[in-house]
Each structure stands twice: as C-alpha cells, then as structure tokens.
C-alpha cells in the first residue's frame, strides 16, 4: 500500500509517499503530486522507517523503583503520576510544578492542541519551552510591530529579486520560520531568473556556498550591521515605504535611533567593511522586489530581538513588507490569529505579566526563559519548582549549562516525561509515558502553515493503528490534565475531550468577527460529532477559518473531510498583501519603533566600543541530524562523525592544533573535548560545534546514539547570557578559550 503523508520531522512539511506491508514501512519516497513539495524530500525522511522500527523507541510506560526505571502498565504509571504530582502540589502549591515543552510539539497535533489544555490544568507560571533557545526574539519583535505571537513575515522567495539572508542555513535546516520545501531548488530558481542571494554568516555554510555573495560577520553583531543599513537608507534618502506609509508609526524614532550607527562606526565591530554595508543597503533599496530574512544565528544571540526587529524595519523602509516578492504574511487555513476576529487592529501583545522568582526575568507569551529553569529548581523558597512535567523535550542537551540543569533535574522530588526515548533528560524522570510512533498520528501542520510561503493545507490520517498497549499522545496529555485538574488518574478522557471541544465551540460562536459568531453551539457540536481528539478540534479550526466551510455557509470550503479527499494537499494560492487587515496592534499601525525595543538600543550602543579579542563559539546544523533526538538511527549517524570543532587554519596554527586532534574548549561554565576539523569556511576567531550531542550519559537507553556520542555543546552555553527583551538564550557568540588538553604532546 502507498500512503501519502506530510513529513513531521522539520518545518519544510514535505509530502511523502510511504509504502507499507502490514505493520512495516517498506519504502519512503517524495510525493511527486504533493501540491507544495512536488516530490522533494531529504535523507531524514527515509529514517522515518527506522524511527518507527527503532527497538529503543519506548513502547511501555516506565516507573522508577529503587533507582531504576521498570516497565509497567498505563494505569499503574498514571497512578504513580497522581501520587507524585499531588504530593508536591498538596505540600507546596501549584507553582511548585514546572513544565518544559520541546520542539516536536510544534510538529504534532496532539502537542499543539492538548499541551495548552494540560498547562491550564497545571495552573503554574513556571512554564518553559524550546522557544527561548530558538525563535522567541522574532516572536517578540514581530508581536510588538504587528500584533500577535505569530505575526511573522516570511520572505516570498519564489517571487523575490533579492534575498538578504542572515544566520540561516536552509540547505542544512530546510528552512525555519519559513515553510518552503526544497529550499535548494527555490534558491537556485531565484538566481536563474536573475535574482541575487546574499548570505551573512560567520561560516561559509552550504547555503553561503550557493549564494551570489557571502559576507563573514562577527557573531552577535547582526543588529549593528542592520542598523548601519537603516542609517544609510535614511542618510542617503533611500527610504521608500510606499503604500505602507499611512500604516506606519514611529519612523522618526527609528531615524533618531539609527544616527549613532553609521557604517564606519560598526565596521570593526562586525568585521564587515563600511563599503560593503553601504552597498548592501543600496542593493536592497534598488531591487524591484527584495526581502531580508534572518533565523537562528540572528535570534540566539545577545541582541536577538534588536536584530529580529531591524530585519523587518529594513523590509518596511524599502517598501518590501507585504509586497509580492518581499516579506509577506501567510493567511493560514487553521488557527491563524492574524486571520481571526475583526481585522486591522487588536489587543497587541503584552509581556512581563509575571516574573521568574529567582532572577526576576519577565514572562513572554505565557512562559519564562529556559535559562532560568535550573535556578528555579535549585533555589529554596516559596514557589520553588519541585516537580517537572516534560513533553517532547530534551533540555539536558538543548539548553544552556546542561551540566547544571542535569544536576537540578536529578534533585527534583518528582518528574514525569512524555517522550519516545529514554534519553539524557527522561533518564531523570520518575515516570516516562511513551508517545506512540509518529506514523500512528493524524498530522496537520497547525503551527508551520502560519509561516508558509504559499497558503496550503494538508491533512494526513494515521498511517498505522496503535499497537496493543499504546496510547494516543492526546489521551496521555488528557490523563495528565485530569490528574492536574484534580479529577484523578481514572477520569473519563472522552468526557474531558467533549468538555474541551465544547469550550472551544462556545468561545468561537461568542467571538466577534468569527464566521460562526452568533451560531448555535449545539448545531456546531453535532456537526463535529463524528470525530474526537485532535481531528475534531482541527475540523473546528479549519471550518471556522478563512477558507472554511463555515458549517454550511460556504459549502465548498475546507474541513477535515475535504482534506481527506485531497491526499496530496490543497494549494490555497500564493501569498497576497494583507496590510492593514493583518494587523492586531492596538493602534492599528505597524509599530516601527516599539518603546521597549528602542530602549534596548542603548545596550547596542555600548557594544560599539567593546573589545572583541576572544575566540567565540557558534553552532551549526547538519542535514542528517535533527536537534538531539534522531541520533539513534543508524542510517543518519553512520559515516564520518559530524560533531567536530570547526577551526580556521590560522587559529589552528597559533594554537598548535592539527586536523583530527582533540581540542579542549572552555567557557565560563564548562569544558568539552572535541575533534578538530580544520576549514577555511569558518571566520578566523570563530569556532563551530553542533548542538544535540553528548549521548554518553548513564541511564539513557539509546544504543546507536551511545556509539556516536559526540559532546554536548550546551555544556559551554552560559545560562547567565540572554537577550533581555525575549529572555532567549545566547547560543551563538559564546566566549571560549581553545587549548590542547593537558598531558598531550605539543
Ligand atoms: N547550542 C545550541 N543549542 C540549541 C540550538 C542551537 O542552535 N545551538 N537550537 C535550539 C533549538 S532551535 C531548538 S528547537 C531546541 C530543541 O530543544 P528540545 O525540543 O528540548 O530538544 P529536541 O532535541 O528537539 O528533543 C525533542 C524530544 O522530543 C522527543 N520526541 C520526538 N518525537 C516525539 C513525539 O512524537 N512525542 C513526544 N512526546 N516526544 C517526542 C525526543 O525523544 C526528544 O526527547 O534546541 C535548542 N538548542
Ligand atoms: N537537518 C536539520 N534540520 C533542522 C534542524 C536540525 O537540527 N537539523 N533543526 C530544526 C530547528 S529546531 C530549527 S530552529 C531550524 C534552524 O534553522 P537555521 O536557522 O537555518 O539553522 P542553522 O542551520 O543552524 O543555521 C544557522 C546559521 O547561523 C550562523 N550563525 C551563527 N551565529 C551567527 C551570528 O551571530 N550571525 C549570523 N549572521 N549568523 C550566525 C551559523 O553559522 C549557521 O550557519 O532548523 C530546523 N531544521
Ligand atoms: S526536508 Fe524536512 S520535511 Fe522534508 S523530508 Fe526532510 S525532514 Fe522531512
Ligand atoms: Mo528550533
């Protein structure tokens, strides 16, 4: 049999053709008829077969007994969770339970739709996620400028003439905050039609190799470079916001802030000549249609929010925001906040509604920065985290100062993890609840379709039924919800699910601007009644969305049923201009100069005169890897090890290190030894180590990963270094010293 299915592994959402025999995957190909990916896929897709069959993937709940994790039945596991969690909340209250949510939740309907339900039941402010080691700076800047948590413009790469890309390597990552399968083909076509691609990166990445121009930049200085471009636009009369002009607030404040950042002032800081910076500004202004795009390298750094903001300031000032071939807003079919309610203005976003207990860092979008997690567990007092729930996360490898966090996890009174592996994080849990194979899930990219370069919708039904003893992930999450909500481990999950959908429907019919406003909730619920779980909620979101069937009012519109009839997906067209309707700021304007962001410019000014003597560490991604969790699949990890320390030959000469030798890398918080890979692709003064490795921890049960352990680069990342506006960790530009390990001949 052949099943057509969206790949759940990264943000590209490729359509796959998966052949099966019985309960076995026999082959994985790209689906040539997929409306978005047209047959493209990457090597990770083949590994879905191995992931599904991986003997180390957990199939049974585990409960800690006498220091070791034993397989048990579900009822026993949930009873143990109830004992563990209620002991902590009874003695110390709800704030004593923390939660950490990992990246795969964003690729999983159960995670997207039921984690919020669980969090409401937990009622804790101590919520952490992978977002603050990732894209939070962009969510903060875009939220302040345009009004919602996902008001993030995406570069319209299929129609642009000029793409300035900073801190992203889509040829390895396949794109991020930019859902566009086959980035390599799309970038090639951009150049074939006479367009220009410029990549700014401290490393000549695979993407930089394919570009018309690669500009080396000193890590963490993108905001300086971007500000100098803004400065040039103002000084030389190149600003041309065009049709955006009546929708803008704060242009003069940006002009004033940019004054101190002339290209000559920032050139040394960035390691980019003033002439190059000026030329980039002129090229951007002159291109008929252009887009500036930044990703991980511009977010996970000291000035993450400022850099993220300036990227869109440049898009606005050159008239490229919201224009075809520029940086545009997607209109997603389901769950889009920018397509919900009356358009044109809204409540905007608000941060700092509460603060972390120990360091006082502000909440953003309902969560606290994960750089605070360890101290919140370690530090005694009212509100100390004593129990932790993790869902699809591996913070022991993915977040700063992994050694400190591992010690903190080990000291928890209770920890429960929903995961597919017993790994560096879940080994600390008292109860591990196994999520089933991804191929048993219904799949729809609720999050990523908000960031796609076309409006698309694609639903994949479960490919395999659950095996005996497996539980759908949404049911696991609802049983945890019932425990957290005081209904107990034995509560009726289906009744709880009915309650959840009932609430959503009632909210929707009461929402002004909703196509369901004023409708009878019982009729809507009856129309949804044939489904349950994530599919039922998805059906509501699709049918009440901008392309939905509106439960009869628009009969040819979208629903899960319609998508089931379109196994290759539905293309809803190219992006179209949406300003002002897309805006949800209180003013109804694009806030070009949000006060909190402008206030942070002082910090950037201080950094203009800072000495830049030390070596700094940056990360990198490899096509065959996926953060920390796909290293147990032999097809992906076999061959030359990729967890190497990239070092420039001139630095190697000075340090006396040769290719293949072991280097010792030390930061304020830790030390790792890693094999040196000499390459001129890295900027002198910079070293690069990928993250997600370090699979040599006792108690983890990932046999393949253990034989390709690598080292954990986050033993070097410093939990005291963060971007103040977003709380995002600094994972790039970490000061390090490199030496030959003692005892070796030098
Ligand atoms: N130094 C450095 N650190 C980084 C980064 C960097 O560039 N440099 N990148 C950061 C980024 S962008 C991210 S997103 C984070 C990721 O941070 P995390 O999300 O914490 O880490 P992952 O490695 O993605 O771990 C995912 C976990 O989910 C589990 N899992 C996989 N599939 C499922 C499923 O279907 N259900 C459940 N319940 N569990 C599942 C895996 O076994 C694994 O334990 O790492 C960050 N850390
Ligand atoms: N194969 C694979 N694909 C993935 C992942 C994976 O682990 N492996 N992870 C997924 C996830 S969770 C995410 S968030 C995305 C991330 O997707 P991308 O943002 O494309 O991530 P990277 O490939 O790490 O590229 C980041 C680039 O930033 C550069 N850089 C580092 N510091 C700086 C700096 O200060 N300034 C500038 N201008 N550049 C800098 C690095 O050298 C690197 O080339 O990838 C996703 N896709
Ligand atoms: S690029 Fe991403 S979505 Fe496409 S096949 Fe590879 S892992 Fe899957
Ligand atoms: Mo990420």
mmCIF file of C-alpha atoms and ligand atoms in Angstrom, residues 11 103 134-135 295-296 621 627, ligand 4:
data_model
loop_
_atom_site.group_PDB
_atom_site.id
_atom_site.type_symbol
_atom_site.label_atom_id
_atom_site.label_comp_id
_atom_site.label_asym_id
_atom_site.label_seq_id
_atom_site.Cartn_x
_atom_site.Cartn_y
_atom_site.Cartn_z
ATOM 1 C CA UNK A 11 9.464 22.806 9.082
ATOM 2 C CA UNK A 103 10.285 21.322 19.750
ATOM 3 C CA UNK A 134 15.115 29.427 19.435
ATOM 4 C CA UNK A 135 12.750 31.968 17.866
ATOM 5 C CA UNK A 295 16.983 32.949 11.561
ATOM 6 C CA UNK A 296 18.711 31.054 14.385
ATOM 7 C CA UNK A 621 23.235 22.054 11.802
ATOM 8 C CA UNK A 627 18.436 18.677 17.209
HETATM 9 MO MO1 LIG B 4 14.272 25.145 16.735
#
